Amino acid sequence: MWTPTPGNQPTQYVKMPAAQRLFLQRWIEMTSPEVDFRWRLRPVSDGLLRRELAAVETTGADKRRLNGSTLYAALLDDEWRHTPQVMLGRLAAEQVQADPLGSAEQMAHGLILAGYSPQTLLGAQRVLLNGQRLQDQLDELHRWHAERTAARTFRLAVPVTRGGTMIKSYGWSQPYFDNLGPVFQQLVTAAETAGHAARTPRYLVAEVTANDPTAAAMTFLEHYDRYRLQLRPPHRPVNIGRDIVVVHDEYPAPQGRTVRFPMPPRYAYDQPEAVDGRMTQRVLAAAETDPRIHTLLLQYLMALRELERGSVRDAFQALLPLLDVGFECDEGPWAQRTAFARTIEIAAILLAAQTPRALFRHLQQYLRRPCPVNAKGARGPWATGDDAADLALLTGPRWHELAAAYAWNGLFLQRRAELLALVTDPRPAVPRIRRTARWDMARAVRARHAFAHRGEPMTDAYGLSVALEAAYLCLVARCAAVERGIGFAELVTRLDAATADDPAPLNWPLLVAEGEWALARCAG
Protein backbone atom coordinates (compact mmCIF):
# COMPACT_ATOMS: atom_id res chain seq x y z
CA MET A 1 0.00 0.00 0.00
CA TRP A 2 1.34 3.42 -0.86
CA THR A 3 -0.28 6.80 -1.20
CA PRO A 4 2.34 9.27 -2.47
CA THR A 5 3.21 12.25 -0.32
CA PRO A 6 5.03 15.41 -1.41
CA GLY A 7 8.36 13.78 -0.48
CA ASN A 8 7.72 10.65 -2.58
CA GLN A 9 7.98 12.04 -6.13
CA PRO A 10 4.19 12.01 -6.76
CA THR A 11 4.54 13.49 -10.26
CA GLN A 12 7.03 10.84 -11.31
CA TYR A 13 4.81 8.20 -9.74
CA VAL A 14 1.75 9.15 -11.77
CA LYS A 15 3.77 9.28 -14.99
CA MET A 16 4.74 5.61 -14.59
CA PRO A 17 3.04 3.08 -16.87
CA ALA A 18 0.12 1.50 -15.01
CA ALA A 19 1.72 -1.97 -14.79
CA GLN A 20 4.99 -0.59 -13.43
CA ARG A 21 3.11 1.52 -10.86
CA LEU A 22 1.07 -1.52 -9.75
CA PHE A 23 4.28 -3.54 -9.37
CA LEU A 24 5.73 -0.82 -7.13
CA GLN A 25 2.53 -0.53 -5.08
CA ARG A 26 2.38 -4.25 -4.38
CA TRP A 27 6.08 -4.25 -3.52
CA ILE A 28 5.55 -1.58 -0.88
CA GLU A 29 2.37 -3.22 0.40
CA MET A 30 4.33 -6.44 1.05
CA THR A 31 7.11 -4.70 2.99
CA SER A 32 5.47 -1.73 4.73
CA PRO A 33 5.10 -1.88 8.54
CA GLU A 34 1.75 -0.08 8.22
CA VAL A 35 0.06 -3.01 6.47
CA ASP A 36 -1.87 -5.90 8.04
CA PHE A 37 0.27 -9.04 8.16
CA ARG A 38 -2.17 -10.86 5.85
CA TRP A 39 -0.91 -8.81 2.87
CA ARG A 40 2.74 -8.57 3.93
CA LEU A 41 5.65 -10.87 3.29
CA ARG A 42 6.00 -13.58 5.91
CA PRO A 43 9.63 -13.29 7.13
CA VAL A 44 10.21 -17.04 6.77
CA SER A 45 13.46 -17.82 4.98
CA ASP A 46 14.57 -20.94 3.21
CA GLY A 47 17.27 -21.31 5.86
CA LEU A 48 14.73 -21.24 8.71
CA LEU A 49 12.55 -23.88 7.05
CA ARG A 50 15.54 -26.14 6.39
CA ARG A 51 16.72 -25.83 10.01
CA GLU A 52 13.24 -26.76 11.23
CA LEU A 53 13.03 -29.68 8.80
CA ALA A 54 16.42 -30.92 9.98
CA ALA A 55 15.01 -31.07 13.55
CA VAL A 56 12.21 -33.44 12.49
CA GLU A 57 12.71 -36.98 13.74
CA THR A 58 11.34 -40.14 12.12
CA THR A 59 10.20 -42.70 14.68
CA GLY A 60 8.54 -46.12 14.45
CA ALA A 61 5.99 -46.71 11.69
CA ASP A 62 7.64 -43.84 9.76
CA LYS A 63 5.99 -41.21 11.95
CA ARG A 64 7.59 -37.78 11.65
CA ARG A 65 7.78 -35.72 14.82
CA LEU A 66 8.94 -32.19 15.54
CA ASN A 67 9.43 -31.39 19.22
CA GLY A 68 7.71 -34.71 19.92
CA SER A 69 4.58 -33.80 17.92
CA THR A 70 3.34 -35.35 14.68
CA LEU A 71 1.10 -32.28 14.18
CA TYR A 72 4.06 -29.87 14.19
CA ALA A 73 5.86 -32.05 11.64
CA ALA A 74 2.76 -32.35 9.43
CA LEU A 75 2.22 -28.55 9.42
CA LEU A 76 5.90 -27.92 8.66
CA ASP A 77 5.78 -30.43 5.78
CA ASP A 78 2.66 -28.69 4.46
CA GLU A 79 4.39 -25.31 4.62
CA TRP A 80 7.42 -26.70 2.80
CA ARG A 81 5.23 -28.16 0.04
CA HIS A 82 3.68 -24.73 -0.57
CA THR A 83 7.04 -22.92 -0.56
CA PRO A 84 8.57 -22.09 -3.98
CA GLN A 85 11.64 -24.24 -4.51
CA VAL A 86 13.23 -21.76 -6.94
CA MET A 87 13.91 -18.64 -4.95
CA LEU A 88 14.55 -16.02 -7.62
CA GLY A 89 14.67 -16.03 -11.41
CA ARG A 90 15.24 -13.18 -13.82
CA LEU A 91 12.07 -11.19 -14.53
CA ALA A 92 11.38 -9.71 -17.94
CA ALA A 93 9.57 -6.41 -18.31
CA GLU A 94 6.97 -8.21 -20.44
CA GLN A 95 6.15 -10.47 -17.46
CA VAL A 96 5.59 -7.45 -15.23
CA GLN A 97 3.34 -5.81 -17.79
CA ALA A 98 1.29 -8.99 -18.12
CA ASP A 99 1.04 -9.71 -14.36
CA PRO A 100 2.31 -6.84 -12.16
CA LEU A 101 1.05 -8.25 -8.85
CA GLY A 102 2.29 -11.79 -9.46
CA SER A 103 5.67 -10.54 -10.65
CA ALA A 104 6.18 -8.36 -7.57
CA GLU A 105 5.25 -11.27 -5.31
CA GLN A 106 7.55 -13.65 -7.17
CA MET A 107 10.59 -11.40 -6.84
CA ALA A 108 9.90 -10.29 -3.25
CA HIS A 109 9.19 -13.85 -2.07
CA GLY A 110 12.45 -14.98 -3.63
CA LEU A 111 14.39 -12.30 -1.75
CA ILE A 112 12.66 -12.99 1.58
CA LEU A 113 13.34 -16.72 1.19
CA ALA A 114 16.99 -15.87 0.60
CA GLY A 115 17.09 -14.22 4.04
CA TYR A 116 16.74 -10.50 3.35
CA SER A 117 14.82 -8.36 5.82
CA PRO A 118 11.49 -6.71 4.86
CA GLN A 119 12.96 -3.35 5.90
CA THR A 120 15.74 -3.72 3.34
CA LEU A 121 13.28 -4.77 0.65
CA LEU A 122 11.12 -1.73 1.46
CA GLY A 123 14.17 0.44 0.80
CA ALA A 124 14.52 -1.18 -2.63
CA GLN A 125 11.66 1.04 -3.80
CA ARG A 126 14.30 3.65 -4.57
CA VAL A 127 15.46 1.42 -7.46
CA LEU A 128 11.90 1.33 -8.79
CA LEU A 129 11.74 5.14 -8.59
CA ASN A 130 15.09 5.96 -10.22
CA GLY A 131 13.56 6.83 -13.60
CA GLN A 132 15.28 4.06 -15.56
CA ARG A 133 13.58 1.68 -17.95
CA LEU A 134 11.62 -1.05 -16.18
CA GLN A 135 13.89 -3.82 -17.49
CA ASP A 136 16.96 -1.97 -16.20
CA GLN A 137 15.31 -1.65 -12.76
CA LEU A 138 14.44 -5.35 -12.66
CA ASP A 139 17.95 -6.31 -13.73
CA GLU A 140 19.45 -4.09 -11.04
CA LEU A 141 17.32 -5.75 -8.35
CA HIS A 142 18.26 -9.19 -9.65
CA ARG A 143 21.96 -8.29 -9.84
CA TRP A 144 21.85 -6.84 -6.32
CA HIS A 145 20.47 -10.15 -5.04
CA ALA A 146 22.90 -12.28 -7.05
CA GLU A 147 25.92 -10.42 -5.66
CA ARG A 148 24.76 -10.76 -2.05
CA THR A 149 22.94 -14.08 -2.03
CA ALA A 150 25.25 -15.73 0.51
CA ALA A 151 24.93 -14.96 4.22
CA ARG A 152 28.10 -13.34 5.53
CA THR A 153 29.61 -11.82 8.65
CA PHE A 154 28.66 -8.30 9.70
CA ARG A 155 30.48 -6.34 12.41
CA LEU A 156 28.26 -4.02 14.49
CA ALA A 157 28.93 -1.25 16.96
CA VAL A 158 26.14 -0.10 19.30
CA PRO A 159 26.43 2.66 21.95
CA VAL A 160 26.63 1.47 25.56
CA THR A 161 24.52 3.61 27.92
CA ARG A 162 25.35 1.61 31.05
CA GLY A 163 28.04 -0.98 31.61
CA GLY A 164 27.32 -4.44 32.90
CA THR A 165 28.37 -8.06 32.99
CA MET A 166 29.34 -9.73 29.71
CA ILE A 167 28.87 -13.41 28.82
CA LYS A 168 32.07 -14.68 27.28
CA SER A 169 30.42 -17.16 24.91
CA TYR A 170 28.78 -14.33 22.95
CA GLY A 171 32.17 -13.01 21.84
CA TRP A 172 31.22 -9.37 22.38
CA SER A 173 33.58 -6.59 23.43
CA GLN A 174 33.19 -3.07 24.87
CA PRO A 175 35.97 -0.90 23.42
CA TYR A 176 36.26 2.80 24.14
CA PHE A 177 35.36 5.16 21.30
CA ASP A 178 39.04 5.89 20.63
CA ASN A 179 39.64 2.18 20.05
CA LEU A 180 36.92 1.77 17.42
CA GLY A 181 38.05 1.49 13.82
CA PRO A 182 38.53 4.77 11.92
CA VAL A 183 35.47 4.26 9.72
CA PHE A 184 33.29 3.50 12.75
CA GLN A 185 34.58 6.65 14.45
CA GLN A 186 33.81 8.77 11.40
CA LEU A 187 30.21 7.58 11.20
CA VAL A 188 29.61 8.01 14.93
CA THR A 189 31.03 11.55 14.74
CA ALA A 190 28.91 12.36 11.68
CA ALA A 191 25.77 11.15 13.50
CA GLU A 192 26.63 13.31 16.52
CA THR A 193 27.27 16.35 14.31
CA ALA A 194 23.94 15.87 12.57
CA GLY A 195 22.18 15.60 15.93
CA HIS A 196 21.05 12.02 15.29
CA ALA A 197 22.85 10.28 18.16
CA ALA A 198 25.10 11.42 20.99
CA ARG A 199 28.55 9.86 21.32
CA THR A 200 29.08 7.51 24.27
CA PRO A 201 32.39 6.55 25.94
CA ARG A 202 32.02 2.83 25.10
CA TYR A 203 30.48 0.77 22.33
CA LEU A 204 29.33 -2.81 22.24
CA VAL A 205 30.96 -4.56 19.28
CA ALA A 206 29.53 -7.84 17.97
CA GLU A 207 29.66 -10.05 14.89
CA VAL A 208 26.59 -11.74 13.40
CA THR A 209 25.79 -13.67 10.23
CA ALA A 210 23.03 -12.31 7.98
CA ASN A 211 22.20 -11.29 4.41
CA ASP A 212 21.93 -7.51 4.76
CA PRO A 213 22.76 -4.81 7.35
CA THR A 214 19.19 -4.47 8.64
CA ALA A 215 18.87 -8.23 9.07
CA ALA A 216 22.21 -8.14 10.89
CA ALA A 217 20.89 -5.51 13.32
CA MET A 218 17.71 -7.52 13.92
CA THR A 219 19.76 -10.69 14.51
CA PHE A 220 21.90 -8.81 17.01
CA LEU A 221 18.77 -7.68 18.89
CA GLU A 222 17.63 -11.31 19.09
CA HIS A 223 21.02 -12.26 20.54
CA TYR A 224 20.79 -9.33 22.93
CA ASP A 225 17.38 -10.53 24.17
CA ARG A 226 18.85 -13.98 24.81
CA TYR A 227 21.80 -12.43 26.64
CA ARG A 228 19.52 -10.42 28.96
CA LEU A 229 17.43 -13.51 29.68
CA GLN A 230 20.46 -15.67 30.52
CA LEU A 231 21.99 -13.13 32.91
CA ARG A 232 20.93 -13.68 36.52
CA PRO A 233 21.07 -11.33 39.56
CA PRO A 234 23.18 -9.85 40.98
CA HIS A 235 24.70 -9.40 37.52
CA ARG A 236 23.41 -6.44 35.55
CA PRO A 237 23.12 -6.50 31.74
CA VAL A 238 24.84 -3.99 29.51
CA ASN A 239 22.29 -1.39 28.40
CA ILE A 240 22.51 -0.20 24.80
CA GLY A 241 21.30 2.90 22.98
CA ARG A 242 18.87 2.61 20.07
CA ASP A 243 19.58 5.89 18.26
CA ILE A 244 22.32 4.45 16.07
CA VAL A 245 23.93 1.20 14.98
CA VAL A 246 27.05 1.16 12.81
CA VAL A 247 27.35 -1.94 10.60
CA HIS A 248 30.36 -3.05 8.56
CA ASP A 249 29.63 -5.35 5.61
CA GLU A 250 32.59 -7.34 4.30
CA TYR A 251 31.10 -7.07 0.80
CA PRO A 252 32.28 -5.74 -1.64
CA ALA A 253 35.78 -7.06 -1.09
CA PRO A 254 38.41 -6.18 -0.17
CA GLN A 255 37.46 -3.12 1.95
CA GLY A 256 33.75 -3.77 2.33
CA ARG A 257 31.24 -1.05 3.21
CA THR A 258 30.19 0.55 6.51
CA VAL A 259 26.81 2.21 7.10
CA ARG A 260 24.93 3.76 10.01
CA PHE A 261 21.21 3.95 10.71
CA PRO A 262 18.84 4.05 13.71
CA MET A 263 18.38 0.68 15.35
CA PRO A 264 15.30 -0.86 13.66
CA PRO A 265 12.28 -1.39 15.90
CA ARG A 266 11.82 -4.87 17.34
CA TYR A 267 8.13 -4.78 16.44
CA ALA A 268 7.71 -3.44 12.90
CA TYR A 269 4.04 -4.35 12.53
CA ASP A 270 0.70 -2.60 12.77
CA GLN A 271 -0.23 -1.94 16.38
CA PRO A 272 -2.69 -4.46 17.87
CA GLU A 273 -6.28 -3.56 18.65
CA ALA A 274 -6.65 -1.29 21.68
CA VAL A 275 -9.18 -1.78 24.47
CA ASP A 276 -11.11 1.34 25.48
CA GLY A 277 -13.40 1.90 28.45
CA ARG A 278 -16.60 0.99 26.62
CA MET A 279 -15.15 -2.30 25.41
CA THR A 280 -13.84 -3.06 28.90
CA GLN A 281 -17.34 -2.72 30.35
CA ARG A 282 -18.72 -5.00 27.66
CA VAL A 283 -16.01 -7.60 28.28
CA LEU A 284 -16.48 -7.55 32.05
CA ALA A 285 -20.22 -8.05 31.61
CA ALA A 286 -19.57 -11.14 29.47
CA ALA A 287 -17.00 -12.38 32.01
CA GLU A 288 -19.80 -12.91 34.55
CA THR A 289 -20.98 -15.79 32.35
CA ASP A 290 -17.58 -16.99 31.05
CA PRO A 291 -14.91 -16.46 33.75
CA ARG A 292 -12.07 -17.15 31.27
CA ILE A 293 -12.83 -13.82 29.62
CA HIS A 294 -11.56 -11.87 32.62
CA THR A 295 -8.18 -13.63 32.44
CA LEU A 296 -8.00 -13.01 28.71
CA LEU A 297 -8.65 -9.30 29.16
CA LEU A 298 -5.99 -8.86 31.85
CA GLN A 299 -3.31 -10.77 29.96
CA TYR A 300 -4.07 -9.02 26.68
CA LEU A 301 -3.79 -5.62 28.37
CA MET A 302 -0.48 -6.69 29.92
CA ALA A 303 0.79 -7.73 26.48
CA LEU A 304 -0.17 -4.32 25.05
CA ARG A 305 1.63 -2.56 27.90
CA GLU A 306 4.85 -4.56 27.39
CA LEU A 307 4.72 -4.01 23.65
CA GLU A 308 4.34 -0.27 24.21
CA ARG A 309 7.51 -0.46 26.30
CA GLY A 310 9.29 -2.05 23.35
CA SER A 311 9.72 -5.59 24.67
CA VAL A 312 8.71 -8.36 22.25
CA ARG A 313 9.82 -10.97 24.78
CA ASP A 314 7.73 -9.63 27.68
CA ALA A 315 4.69 -9.06 25.45
CA PHE A 316 4.84 -12.68 24.36
CA GLN A 317 5.31 -13.81 27.95
CA ALA A 318 2.09 -12.01 28.86
CA LEU A 319 0.31 -13.95 26.10
CA LEU A 320 1.23 -17.36 27.55
CA PRO A 321 -1.96 -17.71 29.66
CA LEU A 322 -3.99 -16.63 26.62
CA LEU A 323 -2.56 -19.48 24.57
CA ASP A 324 -3.27 -21.86 27.46
CA VAL A 325 -6.66 -20.66 28.67
CA GLY A 326 -8.26 -18.64 25.89
CA PHE A 327 -8.77 -21.48 23.43
CA GLU A 328 -10.11 -24.03 25.92
CA CYS A 329 -13.18 -25.88 24.64
CA ASP A 330 -14.69 -28.65 26.76
CA GLU A 331 -17.55 -29.47 24.38
CA GLY A 332 -17.96 -31.38 21.14
CA PRO A 333 -15.05 -32.49 18.93
CA TRP A 334 -12.79 -29.71 20.24
CA ALA A 335 -12.63 -31.35 23.66
CA GLN A 336 -10.92 -34.38 22.09
CA ARG A 337 -7.97 -32.41 20.76
CA THR A 338 -4.76 -31.70 22.63
CA ALA A 339 -4.47 -28.17 24.01
CA PHE A 340 -1.85 -26.98 21.53
CA ALA A 341 -3.64 -28.56 18.53
CA ARG A 342 -6.88 -26.85 19.58
CA THR A 343 -5.12 -23.51 20.01
CA ILE A 344 -3.54 -23.69 16.55
CA GLU A 345 -6.74 -24.63 14.73
CA ILE A 346 -9.16 -22.29 16.51
CA ALA A 347 -6.75 -19.37 16.15
CA ALA A 348 -6.42 -20.12 12.43
CA ILE A 349 -10.22 -20.23 12.08
CA LEU A 350 -10.67 -16.85 13.79
CA LEU A 351 -7.88 -15.22 11.77
CA ALA A 352 -9.36 -16.54 8.54
CA ALA A 353 -12.90 -15.41 9.44
CA GLN A 354 -11.57 -11.91 10.05
CA THR A 355 -10.02 -11.66 6.56
CA PRO A 356 -12.81 -9.65 4.81
CA ARG A 357 -13.05 -7.25 7.74
CA ALA A 358 -9.25 -6.86 7.76
CA LEU A 359 -9.33 -6.07 4.04
CA PHE A 360 -11.92 -3.36 4.66
CA ARG A 361 -9.71 -1.86 7.38
CA HIS A 362 -6.80 -2.05 4.94
CA LEU A 363 -8.78 -0.05 2.38
CA GLN A 364 -9.64 2.54 5.00
CA GLN A 365 -5.95 3.41 5.25
CA TYR A 366 -6.12 4.76 1.70
CA LEU A 367 -9.19 6.82 2.52
CA ARG A 368 -7.53 8.41 5.56
CA ARG A 369 -4.70 10.03 3.60
CA PRO A 370 -4.77 13.03 1.30
CA CYS A 371 -3.13 12.41 -2.06
CA PRO A 372 -1.13 15.26 -3.67
CA VAL A 373 -1.23 13.65 -7.13
CA ASN A 374 -4.88 14.67 -7.47
CA ALA A 375 -6.31 18.11 -8.11
CA LYS A 376 -6.93 20.12 -4.95
CA GLY A 377 -10.63 19.36 -4.88
CA ALA A 378 -10.06 15.60 -5.03
CA ARG A 379 -7.12 15.07 -2.70
CA GLY A 380 -9.09 13.82 0.28
CA PRO A 381 -8.83 12.49 2.87
CA TRP A 382 -12.04 10.60 2.14
CA ALA A 383 -12.44 8.72 5.41
CA THR A 384 -15.38 9.82 7.55
CA GLY A 385 -14.33 8.24 10.85
CA ASP A 386 -17.38 5.97 10.76
CA ASP A 387 -17.11 2.39 9.49
CA ALA A 388 -20.60 2.29 8.01
CA ALA A 389 -20.05 5.55 6.11
CA ASP A 390 -16.63 4.43 4.85
CA LEU A 391 -18.10 1.13 3.67
CA ALA A 392 -20.85 3.04 1.88
CA LEU A 393 -18.17 5.05 0.07
CA LEU A 394 -16.61 1.84 -1.19
CA THR A 395 -19.81 0.03 -2.13
CA GLY A 396 -22.56 2.62 -2.49
CA PRO A 397 -23.66 5.20 -5.07
CA ARG A 398 -20.74 7.54 -4.29
CA TRP A 399 -18.18 4.96 -5.38
CA HIS A 400 -17.89 6.59 -8.84
CA GLU A 401 -16.48 9.73 -7.14
CA LEU A 402 -13.90 7.67 -5.30
CA ALA A 403 -13.09 5.62 -8.40
CA ALA A 404 -12.41 8.81 -10.34
CA ALA A 405 -10.14 10.16 -7.58
CA TYR A 406 -8.18 6.89 -7.39
CA ALA A 407 -8.19 6.00 -11.08
CA TRP A 408 -4.37 6.09 -11.02
CA ASN A 409 -4.22 3.70 -8.02
CA GLY A 410 -4.51 0.22 -9.47
CA LEU A 411 -3.86 -1.58 -6.19
CA PHE A 412 -6.65 0.27 -4.38
CA LEU A 413 -9.09 -0.64 -7.14
CA GLN A 414 -7.87 -4.24 -7.06
CA ARG A 415 -8.30 -4.58 -3.30
CA ARG A 416 -11.77 -3.02 -3.45
CA ALA A 417 -12.77 -5.58 -6.11
CA GLU A 418 -11.42 -8.35 -3.86
CA LEU A 419 -13.56 -7.08 -0.98
CA LEU A 420 -16.70 -7.21 -3.11
CA ALA A 421 -15.83 -10.75 -4.19
CA LEU A 422 -15.07 -11.92 -0.64
CA VAL A 423 -18.49 -11.03 0.73
CA THR A 424 -20.13 -13.31 -1.84
CA ASP A 425 -17.55 -16.12 -2.02
CA PRO A 426 -14.71 -16.37 0.52
CA ARG A 427 -12.68 -18.67 -1.70
CA PRO A 428 -9.76 -18.82 -2.25
CA ALA A 429 -8.56 -16.06 0.09
CA VAL A 430 -10.15 -17.21 3.37
CA PRO A 431 -9.09 -20.88 3.18
CA ARG A 432 -5.58 -19.75 2.14
CA ILE A 433 -5.31 -17.40 5.12
CA ARG A 434 -6.47 -20.23 7.40
CA ARG A 435 -3.80 -22.60 6.08
CA THR A 436 -1.06 -19.98 6.47
CA ALA A 437 -2.31 -19.08 9.97
CA ARG A 438 -1.91 -22.73 10.99
CA TRP A 439 1.77 -22.58 10.08
CA ASP A 440 2.28 -19.28 11.90
CA MET A 441 0.39 -20.31 15.04
CA ALA A 442 2.24 -23.63 15.15
CA ARG A 443 5.51 -21.71 15.15
CA ALA A 444 4.20 -19.37 17.88
CA VAL A 445 3.01 -22.30 20.03
CA ARG A 446 6.39 -24.03 19.61
CA ALA A 447 8.02 -20.80 20.76
CA ARG A 448 5.64 -20.78 23.72
CA HIS A 449 6.81 -24.29 24.70
CA ALA A 450 10.46 -23.32 24.25
CA PHE A 451 9.93 -20.24 26.43
CA ALA A 452 7.95 -22.00 29.16
CA HIS A 453 9.95 -25.24 29.35
CA ARG A 454 13.49 -24.36 28.22
CA GLY A 455 13.74 -20.66 29.01
CA GLU A 456 14.35 -19.64 25.40
CA PRO A 457 13.28 -16.07 24.56
CA MET A 458 10.53 -15.16 22.13
CA THR A 459 12.20 -13.07 19.43
CA ASP A 460 9.85 -13.52 16.45
CA ALA A 461 8.01 -10.21 16.08
CA TYR A 462 5.95 -11.52 13.16
CA GLY A 463 4.80 -14.50 15.24
CA LEU A 464 3.88 -12.10 18.03
CA SER A 465 1.77 -9.97 15.66
CA VAL A 466 -0.19 -13.06 14.55
CA ALA A 467 -0.59 -14.33 18.13
CA LEU A 468 -1.76 -10.91 19.36
CA GLU A 469 -4.52 -10.70 16.77
CA ALA A 470 -5.54 -14.30 17.47
CA ALA A 471 -5.72 -13.49 21.20
CA TYR A 472 -7.80 -10.36 20.58
CA LEU A 473 -10.20 -12.25 18.30
CA CYS A 474 -10.50 -15.04 20.87
CA LEU A 475 -11.40 -12.49 23.55
CA VAL A 476 -14.04 -10.83 21.34
CA ALA A 477 -15.42 -14.14 20.04
CA ARG A 478 -15.98 -15.44 23.58
CA CYS A 479 -17.80 -12.22 24.48
CA ALA A 480 -19.88 -12.35 21.28
CA ALA A 481 -20.87 -15.96 22.03
CA VAL A 482 -22.01 -15.00 25.53
CA GLU A 483 -24.04 -12.06 24.21
CA ARG A 484 -25.68 -14.33 21.63
CA GLY A 485 -26.41 -17.02 24.22
CA ILE A 486 -24.40 -19.79 22.57
CA GLY A 487 -21.28 -21.66 23.66
CA PHE A 488 -17.82 -20.76 22.41
CA ALA A 489 -17.42 -24.31 21.06
CA GLU A 490 -20.61 -23.97 19.03
CA LEU A 491 -19.47 -20.63 17.57
CA VAL A 492 -16.08 -22.04 16.63
CA THR A 493 -17.70 -25.07 14.99
CA ARG A 494 -19.86 -22.81 12.81
CA LEU A 495 -16.86 -20.65 11.85
CA ASP A 496 -14.89 -23.81 11.12
CA ALA A 497 -17.44 -24.77 8.48
CA ALA A 498 -17.58 -21.22 7.07
CA THR A 499 -13.79 -20.97 6.54
CA ALA A 500 -13.23 -24.47 5.11
CA ASP A 501 -12.19 -25.21 1.52
CA ASP A 502 -15.86 -25.83 0.72
CA PRO A 503 -17.37 -23.13 2.97
CA ALA A 504 -20.76 -23.15 4.61
CA PRO A 505 -22.79 -19.92 4.43
CA LEU A 506 -21.83 -17.00 6.65
CA ASN A 507 -23.15 -13.45 6.73
CA TRP A 508 -19.93 -11.93 5.39
CA PRO A 509 -21.45 -8.49 4.58
CA LEU A 510 -22.53 -8.10 8.21
CA LEU A 511 -19.06 -9.12 9.43
CA VAL A 512 -17.41 -6.56 7.15
CA ALA A 513 -19.80 -3.81 8.23
CA GLU A 514 -19.83 -4.41 11.99
CA GLY A 515 -16.59 -6.26 12.65
CA GLU A 516 -15.57 -9.07 14.96
CA TRP A 517 -18.22 -8.29 17.58
CA ALA A 518 -20.79 -9.53 15.06
CA LEU A 519 -19.14 -12.96 14.71
CA ALA A 520 -21.86 -14.82 16.60
CA ARG A 521 -24.68 -13.09 14.69
CA CYS A 522 -22.93 -13.73 11.37
CA ALA A 523 -22.56 -17.42 12.17
CA GLY A 524 -26.13 -17.70 13.42
PDB file of N, CA and C in Angstrom, residues 184 186-194 196-197 243-247 258-262:
ATOM      1  N   PHE A 184      34.326   3.456  11.723  1.00  0.00           N
ATOM      2  CA  PHE A 184      33.286   3.497  12.750  1.00  0.00           C
ATOM      3  C   PHE A 184      33.295   4.855  13.445  1.00  0.00           C
ATOM      4  N   GLN A 186      34.307   7.722  12.292  1.00  0.00           N
ATOM      5  CA  GLN A 186      33.812   8.774  11.396  1.00  0.00           C
ATOM      6  C   GLN A 186      32.283   8.791  11.353  1.00  0.00           C
ATOM      7  N   LEU A 187      31.669   7.626  11.283  1.00  0.00           N
ATOM      8  CA  LEU A 187      30.214   7.580  11.197  1.00  0.00           C
ATOM      9  C   LEU A 187      29.552   7.981  12.509  1.00  0.00           C
ATOM     10  N   VAL A 188      30.142   7.603  13.627  1.00  0.00           N
ATOM     11  CA  VAL A 188      29.606   8.012  14.926  1.00  0.00           C
ATOM     12  C   VAL A 188      29.703   9.528  15.062  1.00  0.00           C
ATOM     13  N   THR A 189      30.840  10.098  14.665  1.00  0.00           N
ATOM     14  CA  THR A 189      31.030  11.551  14.744  1.00  0.00           C
ATOM     15  C   THR A 189      30.060  12.275  13.821  1.00  0.00           C
ATOM     16  N   ALA A 190      29.844  11.725  12.620  1.00  0.00           N
ATOM     17  CA  ALA A 190      28.905  12.355  11.684  1.00  0.00           C
ATOM     18  C   ALA A 190      27.486  12.333  12.242  1.00  0.00           C
ATOM     19  N   ALA A 191      27.106  11.229  12.901  1.00  0.00           N
ATOM     20  CA  ALA A 191      25.769  11.148  13.496  1.00  0.00           C
ATOM     21  C   ALA A 191      25.625  12.152  14.630  1.00  0.00           C
ATOM     22  N   GLU A 192      26.683  12.332  15.423  1.00  0.00           N
ATOM     23  CA  GLU A 192      26.626  13.312  16.517  1.00  0.00           C
ATOM     24  C   GLU A 192      26.528  14.723  15.962  1.00  0.00           C
ATOM     25  N   THR A 193      27.295  15.023  14.916  1.00  0.00           N
ATOM     26  CA  THR A 193      27.271  16.353  14.308  1.00  0.00           C
ATOM     27  C   THR A 193      25.899  16.683  13.732  1.00  0.00           C
ATOM     28  N   ALA A 194      25.265  15.671  13.150  1.00  0.00           N
ATOM     29  CA  ALA A 194      23.940  15.874  12.567  1.00  0.00           C
ATOM     30  C   ALA A 194      22.835  15.883  13.612  1.00  0.00           C
ATOM     31  N   HIS A 196      21.808  13.265  15.330  1.00  0.00           N
ATOM     32  CA  HIS A 196      21.045  12.019  15.293  1.00  0.00           C
ATOM     33  C   HIS A 196      21.294  11.148  16.516  1.00  0.00           C
ATOM     34  N   ALA A 197      22.515  11.150  17.024  1.00  0.00           N
ATOM     35  CA  ALA A 197      22.851  10.281  18.156  1.00  0.00           C
ATOM     36  C   ALA A 197      24.069  10.844  18.877  1.00  0.00           C
ATOM     37  N   ASP A 243      19.606   4.798  19.237  1.00  0.00           N
ATOM     38  CA  ASP A 243      19.583   5.887  18.261  1.00  0.00           C
ATOM     39  C   ASP A 243      20.432   5.591  17.034  1.00  0.00           C
ATOM     40  N   ILE A 244      21.418   4.711  17.192  1.00  0.00           N
ATOM     41  CA  ILE A 244      22.316   4.447  16.069  1.00  0.00           C
ATOM     42  C   ILE A 244      22.904   3.044  16.203  1.00  0.00           C
ATOM     43  N   VAL A 245      23.117   2.407  15.057  1.00  0.00           N
ATOM     44  CA  VAL A 245      23.926   1.196  14.979  1.00  0.00           C
ATOM     45  C   VAL A 245      24.812   1.362  13.752  1.00  0.00           C
ATOM     46  N   VAL A 246      26.091   1.080  13.913  1.00  0.00           N
ATOM     47  CA  VAL A 246      27.052   1.158  12.812  1.00  0.00           C
ATOM     48  C   VAL A 246      27.362  -0.275  12.390  1.00  0.00           C
ATOM     49  N   VAL A 247      27.214  -0.569  11.099  1.00  0.00           N
ATOM     50  CA  VAL A 247      27.355  -1.939  10.598  1.00  0.00           C
ATOM     51  C   VAL A 247      28.376  -1.955   9.475  1.00  0.00           C
ATOM     52  N   THR A 258      30.694   0.304   5.154  1.00  0.00           N
ATOM     53  CA  THR A 258      30.194   0.555   6.505  1.00  0.00           C
ATOM     54  C   THR A 258      29.079   1.592   6.435  1.00  0.00           C
ATOM     55  N   VAL A 259      27.961   1.319   7.122  1.00  0.00           N
ATOM     56  CA  VAL A 259      26.809   2.211   7.095  1.00  0.00           C
ATOM     57  C   VAL A 259      26.330   2.433   8.529  1.00  0.00           C
ATOM     58  N   ARG A 260      25.554   3.491   8.715  1.00  0.00           N
ATOM     59  CA  ARG A 260      24.931   3.762  10.007  1.00  0.00           C
ATOM     60  C   ARG A 260      23.457   4.040   9.796  1.00  0.00           C
ATOM     61  N   PHE A 261      22.637   3.683  10.760  1.00  0.00           N
ATOM     62  CA  PHE A 261      21.205   3.952  10.707  1.00  0.00           C
ATOM     63  C   PHE A 261      20.645   3.761  12.105  1.00  0.00           C
ATOM     64  N   PRO A 262      19.461   4.302  12.405  1.00  0.00           N
ATOM     65  CA  PRO A 262      18.843   4.055  13.710  1.00  0.00           C
ATOM     66  C   PRO A 262      18.562   2.567  13.875  1.00  0.00           C
TER      67      PRO A 262
END
